[in-house]
mmCIF file with all atom_site columns, C-alpha atoms in Angstrom:
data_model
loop_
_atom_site.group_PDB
_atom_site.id
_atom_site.type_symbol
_atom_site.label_atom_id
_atom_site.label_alt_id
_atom_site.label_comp_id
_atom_site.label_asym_id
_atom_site.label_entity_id
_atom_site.label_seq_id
_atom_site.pdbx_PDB_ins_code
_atom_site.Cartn_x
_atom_site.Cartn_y
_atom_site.Cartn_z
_atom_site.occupancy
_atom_site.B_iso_or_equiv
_atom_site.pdbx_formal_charge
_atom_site.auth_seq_id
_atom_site.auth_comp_id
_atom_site.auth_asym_id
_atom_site.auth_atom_id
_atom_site.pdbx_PDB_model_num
ATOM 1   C CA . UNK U 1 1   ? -39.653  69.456 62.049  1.00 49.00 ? 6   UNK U CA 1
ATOM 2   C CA . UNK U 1 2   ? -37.818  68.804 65.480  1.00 51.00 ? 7   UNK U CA 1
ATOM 3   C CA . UNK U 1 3   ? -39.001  72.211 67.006  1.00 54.00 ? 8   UNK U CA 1
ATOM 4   C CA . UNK U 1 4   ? -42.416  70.889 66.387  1.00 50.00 ? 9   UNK U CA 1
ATOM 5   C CA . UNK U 1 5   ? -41.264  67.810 69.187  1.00 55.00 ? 10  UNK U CA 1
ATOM 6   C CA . UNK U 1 6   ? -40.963  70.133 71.852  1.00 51.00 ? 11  UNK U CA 1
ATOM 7   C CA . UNK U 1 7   ? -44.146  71.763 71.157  1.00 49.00 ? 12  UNK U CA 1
ATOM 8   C CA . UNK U 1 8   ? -46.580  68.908 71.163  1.00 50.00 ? 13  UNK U CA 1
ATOM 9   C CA . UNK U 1 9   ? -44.668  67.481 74.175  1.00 45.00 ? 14  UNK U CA 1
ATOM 10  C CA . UNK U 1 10  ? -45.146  71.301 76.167  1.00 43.00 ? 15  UNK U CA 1
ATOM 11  C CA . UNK U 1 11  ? -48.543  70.862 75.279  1.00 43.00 ? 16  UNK U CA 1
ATOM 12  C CA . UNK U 1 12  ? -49.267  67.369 76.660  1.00 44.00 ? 17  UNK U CA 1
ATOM 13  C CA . UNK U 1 13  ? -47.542  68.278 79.707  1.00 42.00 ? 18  UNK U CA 1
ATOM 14  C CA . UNK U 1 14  ? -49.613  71.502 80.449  1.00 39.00 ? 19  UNK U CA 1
ATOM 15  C CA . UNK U 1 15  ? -52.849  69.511 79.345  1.00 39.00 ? 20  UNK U CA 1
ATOM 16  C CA . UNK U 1 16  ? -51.778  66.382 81.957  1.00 39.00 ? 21  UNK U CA 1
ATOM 17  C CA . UNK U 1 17  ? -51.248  69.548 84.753  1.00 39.00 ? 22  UNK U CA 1
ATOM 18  C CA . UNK U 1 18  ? -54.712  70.873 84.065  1.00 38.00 ? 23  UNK U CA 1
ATOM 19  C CA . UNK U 1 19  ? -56.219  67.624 84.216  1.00 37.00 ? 24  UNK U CA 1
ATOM 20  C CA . UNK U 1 20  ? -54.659  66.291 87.205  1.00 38.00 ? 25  UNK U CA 1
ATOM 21  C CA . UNK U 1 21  ? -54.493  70.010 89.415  1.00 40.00 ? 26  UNK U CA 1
ATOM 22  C CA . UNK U 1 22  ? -58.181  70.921 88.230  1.00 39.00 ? 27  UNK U CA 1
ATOM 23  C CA . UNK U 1 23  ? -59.225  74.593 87.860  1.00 42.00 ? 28  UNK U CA 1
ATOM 24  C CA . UNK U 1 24  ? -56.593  77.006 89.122  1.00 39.00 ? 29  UNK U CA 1
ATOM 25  C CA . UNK U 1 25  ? -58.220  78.637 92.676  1.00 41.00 ? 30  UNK U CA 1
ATOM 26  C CA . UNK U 1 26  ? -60.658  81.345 91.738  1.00 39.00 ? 31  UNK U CA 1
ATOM 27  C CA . UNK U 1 27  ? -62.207  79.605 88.826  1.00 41.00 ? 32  UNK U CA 1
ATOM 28  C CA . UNK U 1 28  ? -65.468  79.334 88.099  1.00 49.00 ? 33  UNK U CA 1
ATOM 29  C CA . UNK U 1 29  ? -66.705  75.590 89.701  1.00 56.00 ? 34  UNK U CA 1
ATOM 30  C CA . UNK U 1 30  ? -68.355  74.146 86.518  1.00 87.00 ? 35  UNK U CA 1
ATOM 31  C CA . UNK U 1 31  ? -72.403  73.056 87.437  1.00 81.00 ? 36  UNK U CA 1
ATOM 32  C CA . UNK U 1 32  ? -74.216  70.726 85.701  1.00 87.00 ? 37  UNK U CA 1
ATOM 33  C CA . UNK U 1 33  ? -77.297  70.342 86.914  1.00 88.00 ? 38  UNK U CA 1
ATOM 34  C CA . UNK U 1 34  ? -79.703  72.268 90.015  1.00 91.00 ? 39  UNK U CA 1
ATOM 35  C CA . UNK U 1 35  ? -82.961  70.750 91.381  1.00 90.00 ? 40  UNK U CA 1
ATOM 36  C CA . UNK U 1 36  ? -85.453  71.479 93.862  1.00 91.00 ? 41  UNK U CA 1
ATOM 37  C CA . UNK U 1 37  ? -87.209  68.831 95.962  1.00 86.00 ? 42  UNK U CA 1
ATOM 38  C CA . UNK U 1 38  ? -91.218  68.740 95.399  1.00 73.00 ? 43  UNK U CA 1
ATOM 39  C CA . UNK U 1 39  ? -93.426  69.047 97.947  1.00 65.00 ? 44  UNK U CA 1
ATOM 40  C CA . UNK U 1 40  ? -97.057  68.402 98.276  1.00 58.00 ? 45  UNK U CA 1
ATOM 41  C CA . UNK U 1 41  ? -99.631  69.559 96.109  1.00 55.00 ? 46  UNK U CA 1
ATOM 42  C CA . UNK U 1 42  ? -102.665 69.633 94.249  1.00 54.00 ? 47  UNK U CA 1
ATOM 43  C CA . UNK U 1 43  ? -102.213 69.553 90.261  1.00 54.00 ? 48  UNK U CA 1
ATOM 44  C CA . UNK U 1 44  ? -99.043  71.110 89.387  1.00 55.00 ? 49  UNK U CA 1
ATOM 45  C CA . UNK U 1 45  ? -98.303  73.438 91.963  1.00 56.00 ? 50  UNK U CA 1
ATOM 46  C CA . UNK U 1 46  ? -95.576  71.485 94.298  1.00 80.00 ? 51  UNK U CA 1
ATOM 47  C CA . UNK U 1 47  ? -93.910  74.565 95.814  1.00 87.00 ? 52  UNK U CA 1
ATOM 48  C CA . UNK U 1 48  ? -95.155  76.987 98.400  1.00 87.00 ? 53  UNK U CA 1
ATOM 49  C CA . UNK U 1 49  ? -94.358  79.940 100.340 1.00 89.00 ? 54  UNK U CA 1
ATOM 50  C CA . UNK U 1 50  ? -93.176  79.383 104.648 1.00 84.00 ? 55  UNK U CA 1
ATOM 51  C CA . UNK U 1 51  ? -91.775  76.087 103.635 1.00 88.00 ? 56  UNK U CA 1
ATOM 52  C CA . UNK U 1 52  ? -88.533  74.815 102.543 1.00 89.00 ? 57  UNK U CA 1
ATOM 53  C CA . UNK U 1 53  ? -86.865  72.664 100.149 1.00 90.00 ? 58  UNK U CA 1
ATOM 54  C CA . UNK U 1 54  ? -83.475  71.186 99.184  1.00 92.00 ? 59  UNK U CA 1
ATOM 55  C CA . UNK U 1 55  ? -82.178  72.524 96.416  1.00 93.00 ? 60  UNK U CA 1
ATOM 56  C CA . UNK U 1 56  ? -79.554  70.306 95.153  1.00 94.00 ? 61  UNK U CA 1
ATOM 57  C CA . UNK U 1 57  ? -76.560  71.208 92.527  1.00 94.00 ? 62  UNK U CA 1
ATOM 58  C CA . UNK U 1 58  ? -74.537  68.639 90.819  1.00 94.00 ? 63  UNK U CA 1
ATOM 59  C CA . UNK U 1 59  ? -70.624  69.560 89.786  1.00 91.00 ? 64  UNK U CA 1
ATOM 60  C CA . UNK U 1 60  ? -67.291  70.617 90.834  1.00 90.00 ? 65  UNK U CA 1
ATOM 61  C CA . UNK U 1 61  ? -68.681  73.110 93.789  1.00 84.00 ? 66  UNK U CA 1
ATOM 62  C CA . UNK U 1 62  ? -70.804  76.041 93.984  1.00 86.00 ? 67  UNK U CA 1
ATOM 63  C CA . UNK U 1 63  ? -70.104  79.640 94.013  1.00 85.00 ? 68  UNK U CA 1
ATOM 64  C CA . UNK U 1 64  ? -73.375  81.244 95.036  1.00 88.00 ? 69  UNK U CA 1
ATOM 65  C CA . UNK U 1 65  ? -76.867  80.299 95.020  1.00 92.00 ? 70  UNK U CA 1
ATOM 66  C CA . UNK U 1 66  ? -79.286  82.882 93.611  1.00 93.00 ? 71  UNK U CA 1
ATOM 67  C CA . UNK U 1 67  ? -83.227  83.323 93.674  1.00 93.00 ? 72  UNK U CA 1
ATOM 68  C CA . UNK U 1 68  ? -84.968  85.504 91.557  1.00 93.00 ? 73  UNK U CA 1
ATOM 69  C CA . UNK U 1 69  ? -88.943  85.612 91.531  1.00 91.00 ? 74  UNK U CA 1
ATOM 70  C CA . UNK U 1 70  ? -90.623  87.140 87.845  1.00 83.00 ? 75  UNK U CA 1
ATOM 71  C CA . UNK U 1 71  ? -87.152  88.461 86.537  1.00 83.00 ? 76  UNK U CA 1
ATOM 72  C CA . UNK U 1 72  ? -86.149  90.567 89.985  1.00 86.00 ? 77  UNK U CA 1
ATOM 73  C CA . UNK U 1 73  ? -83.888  89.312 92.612  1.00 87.00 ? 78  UNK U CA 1
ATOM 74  C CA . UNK U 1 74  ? -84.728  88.283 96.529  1.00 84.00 ? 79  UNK U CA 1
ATOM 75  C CA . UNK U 1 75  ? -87.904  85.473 96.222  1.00 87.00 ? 80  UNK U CA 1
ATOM 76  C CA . UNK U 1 76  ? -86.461  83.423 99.194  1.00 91.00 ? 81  UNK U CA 1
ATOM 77  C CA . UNK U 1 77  ? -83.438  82.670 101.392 1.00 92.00 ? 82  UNK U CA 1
ATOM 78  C CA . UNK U 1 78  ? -80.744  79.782 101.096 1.00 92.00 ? 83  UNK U CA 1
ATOM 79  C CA . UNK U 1 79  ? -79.201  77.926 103.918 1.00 93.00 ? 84  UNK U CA 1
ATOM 80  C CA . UNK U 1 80  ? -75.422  77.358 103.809 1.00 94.00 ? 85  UNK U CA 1
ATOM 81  C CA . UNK U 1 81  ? -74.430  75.275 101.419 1.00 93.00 ? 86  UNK U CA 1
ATOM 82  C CA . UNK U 1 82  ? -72.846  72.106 102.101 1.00 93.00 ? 87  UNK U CA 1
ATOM 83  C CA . UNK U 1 83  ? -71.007  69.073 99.680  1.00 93.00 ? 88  UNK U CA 1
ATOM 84  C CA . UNK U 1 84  ? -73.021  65.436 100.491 1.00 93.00 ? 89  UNK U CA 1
ATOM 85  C CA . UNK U 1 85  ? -70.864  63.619 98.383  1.00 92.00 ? 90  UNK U CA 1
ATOM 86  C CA . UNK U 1 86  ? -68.588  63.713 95.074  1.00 94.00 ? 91  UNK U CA 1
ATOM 87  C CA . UNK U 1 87  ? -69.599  66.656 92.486  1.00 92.00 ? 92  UNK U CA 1
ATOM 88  C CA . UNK U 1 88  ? -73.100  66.901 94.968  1.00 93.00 ? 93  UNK U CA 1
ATOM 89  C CA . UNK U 1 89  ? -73.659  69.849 97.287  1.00 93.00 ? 94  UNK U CA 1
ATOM 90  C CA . UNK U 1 90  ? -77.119  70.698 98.619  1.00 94.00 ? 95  UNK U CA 1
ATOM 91  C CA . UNK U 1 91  ? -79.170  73.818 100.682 1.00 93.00 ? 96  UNK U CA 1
ATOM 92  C CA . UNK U 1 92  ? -82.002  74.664 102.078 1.00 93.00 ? 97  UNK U CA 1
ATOM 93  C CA . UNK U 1 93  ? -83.714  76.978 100.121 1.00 93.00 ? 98  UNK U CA 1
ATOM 94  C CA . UNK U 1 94  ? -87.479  79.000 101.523 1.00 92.00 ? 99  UNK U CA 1
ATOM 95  C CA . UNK U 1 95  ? -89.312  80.953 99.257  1.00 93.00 ? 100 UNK U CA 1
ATOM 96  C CA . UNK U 1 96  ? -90.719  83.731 100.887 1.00 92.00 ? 101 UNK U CA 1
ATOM 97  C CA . UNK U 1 97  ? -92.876  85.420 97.756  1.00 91.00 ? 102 UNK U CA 1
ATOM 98  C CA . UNK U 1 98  ? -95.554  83.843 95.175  1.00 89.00 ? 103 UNK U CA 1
ATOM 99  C CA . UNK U 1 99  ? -94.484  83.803 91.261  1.00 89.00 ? 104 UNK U CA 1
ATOM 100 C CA . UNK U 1 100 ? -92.710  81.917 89.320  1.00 92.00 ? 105 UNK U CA 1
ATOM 101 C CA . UNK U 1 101 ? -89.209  81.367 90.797  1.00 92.00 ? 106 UNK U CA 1
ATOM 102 C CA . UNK U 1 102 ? -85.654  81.206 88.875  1.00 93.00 ? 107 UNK U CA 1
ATOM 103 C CA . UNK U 1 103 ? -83.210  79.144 91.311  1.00 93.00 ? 108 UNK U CA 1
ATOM 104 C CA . UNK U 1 104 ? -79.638  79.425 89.952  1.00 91.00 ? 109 UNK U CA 1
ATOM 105 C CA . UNK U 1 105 ? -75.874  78.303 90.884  1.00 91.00 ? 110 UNK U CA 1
ATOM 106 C CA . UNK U 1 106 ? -73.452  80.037 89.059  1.00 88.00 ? 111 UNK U CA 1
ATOM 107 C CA . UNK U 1 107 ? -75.315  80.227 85.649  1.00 86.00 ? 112 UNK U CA 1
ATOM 108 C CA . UNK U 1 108 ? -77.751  76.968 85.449  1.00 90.00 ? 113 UNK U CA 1
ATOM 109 C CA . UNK U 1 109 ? -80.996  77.681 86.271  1.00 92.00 ? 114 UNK U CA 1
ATOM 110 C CA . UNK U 1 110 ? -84.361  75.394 87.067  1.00 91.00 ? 115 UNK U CA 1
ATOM 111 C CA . UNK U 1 111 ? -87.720  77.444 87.147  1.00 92.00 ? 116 UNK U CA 1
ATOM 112 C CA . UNK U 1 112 ? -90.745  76.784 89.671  1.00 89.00 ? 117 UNK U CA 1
ATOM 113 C CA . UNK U 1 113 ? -93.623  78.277 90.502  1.00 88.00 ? 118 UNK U CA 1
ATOM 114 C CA . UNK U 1 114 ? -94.812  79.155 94.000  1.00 88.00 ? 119 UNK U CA 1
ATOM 115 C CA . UNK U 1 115 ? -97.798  79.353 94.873  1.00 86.00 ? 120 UNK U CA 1
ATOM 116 C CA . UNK U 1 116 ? -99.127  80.444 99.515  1.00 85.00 ? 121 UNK U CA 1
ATOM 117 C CA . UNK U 1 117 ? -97.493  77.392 101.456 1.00 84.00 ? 122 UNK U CA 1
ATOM 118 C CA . UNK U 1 118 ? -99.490  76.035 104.503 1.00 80.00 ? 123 UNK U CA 1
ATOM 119 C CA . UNK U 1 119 ? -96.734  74.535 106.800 1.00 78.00 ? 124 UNK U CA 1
ATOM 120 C CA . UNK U 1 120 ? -98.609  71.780 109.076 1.00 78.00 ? 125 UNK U CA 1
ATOM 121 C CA . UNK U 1 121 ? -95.344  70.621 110.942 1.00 74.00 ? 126 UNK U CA 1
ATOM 122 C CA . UNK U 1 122 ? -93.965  67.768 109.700 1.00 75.00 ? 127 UNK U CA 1
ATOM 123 C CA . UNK U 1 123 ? -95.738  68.261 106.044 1.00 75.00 ? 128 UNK U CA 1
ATOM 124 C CA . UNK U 1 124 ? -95.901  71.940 103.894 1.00 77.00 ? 129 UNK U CA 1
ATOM 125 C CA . UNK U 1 125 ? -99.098  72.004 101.711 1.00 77.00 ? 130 UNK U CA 1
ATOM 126 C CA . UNK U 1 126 ? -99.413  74.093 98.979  1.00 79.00 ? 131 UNK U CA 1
ATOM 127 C CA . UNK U 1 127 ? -102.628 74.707 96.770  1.00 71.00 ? 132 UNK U CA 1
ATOM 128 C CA . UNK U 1 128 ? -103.568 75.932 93.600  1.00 68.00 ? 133 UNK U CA 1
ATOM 129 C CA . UNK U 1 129 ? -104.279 79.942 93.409  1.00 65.00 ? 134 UNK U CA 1
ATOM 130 C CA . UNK U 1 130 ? -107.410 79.434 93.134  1.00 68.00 ? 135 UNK U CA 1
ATOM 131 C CA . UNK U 1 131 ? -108.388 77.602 96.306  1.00 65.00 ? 136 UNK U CA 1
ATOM 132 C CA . UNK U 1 132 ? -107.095 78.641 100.103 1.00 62.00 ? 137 UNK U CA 1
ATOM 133 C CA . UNK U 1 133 ? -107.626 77.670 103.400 1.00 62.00 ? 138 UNK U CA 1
ATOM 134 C CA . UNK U 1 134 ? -109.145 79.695 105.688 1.00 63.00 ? 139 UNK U CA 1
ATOM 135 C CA . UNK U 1 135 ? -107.102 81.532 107.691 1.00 62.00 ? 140 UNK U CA 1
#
């Protein structure tokens, strides 16, 4: 019975560590959540190619943001990542390729489909497939 004492009081002690040090460097930063900013559309098509959106990713930090377009990887380029508060980092993220888009930070992913951007400035535009601008 008393070596069971020094046990549960190792324990607490190495539990208190973890909880007030954090992860030890190196460890995976634990996300929660990723989102992109919409942009303008018509019906359900928000995102478009040639324009750029914030991705944002809630948690203890990022490792790497990744962007993979119909299961294969390079549909767009991220901007450095940067934290904008507690547990919230953000980047700018352009998809450069049509299809339906997997945006990911270490592990958690949010899907959205891309559709041909029109970039007017201060406004990107984006329609459905089926309709285009002329060019």
């Amino acid at each position: 019975m008393t070596t069971a004492r020094p046990r549960i009081a190792l324990t607490a002690a190495v539990l208190t560590a973890a909880t007030v040090f954090g992860p030890a460097p190196g460890a995976s930063a634990a996300v929660s959540n990723v989102s992109v900013s919409g942009g303008f559309g018509l019906g359900f098509v928000q995102y478009g190619t040639s324009c750029t959106y914030t991705v944002t990713v809630l948690g203890d930090g990022v490792g790497a943001l990744e962007d993979r377009v119909n299961g294969q990887p390079g549909g767009g380029t991220f901007g450095p990542i940067e934290q904008v508060g507690p547990g919230k980092f953000t980047a700018d993220w352009a998809p450069s390729v049509s299809g339906r888009h997997q945006v990911s930070a270490d592990g958690v992913v949010t899907e959205v489909n891309v559709q041909k951007g029109y970039d007017f400035g201060i406004v990107c535009f984006t329609l459905p497939e089926y309709l285009r601008l002329p060019d």
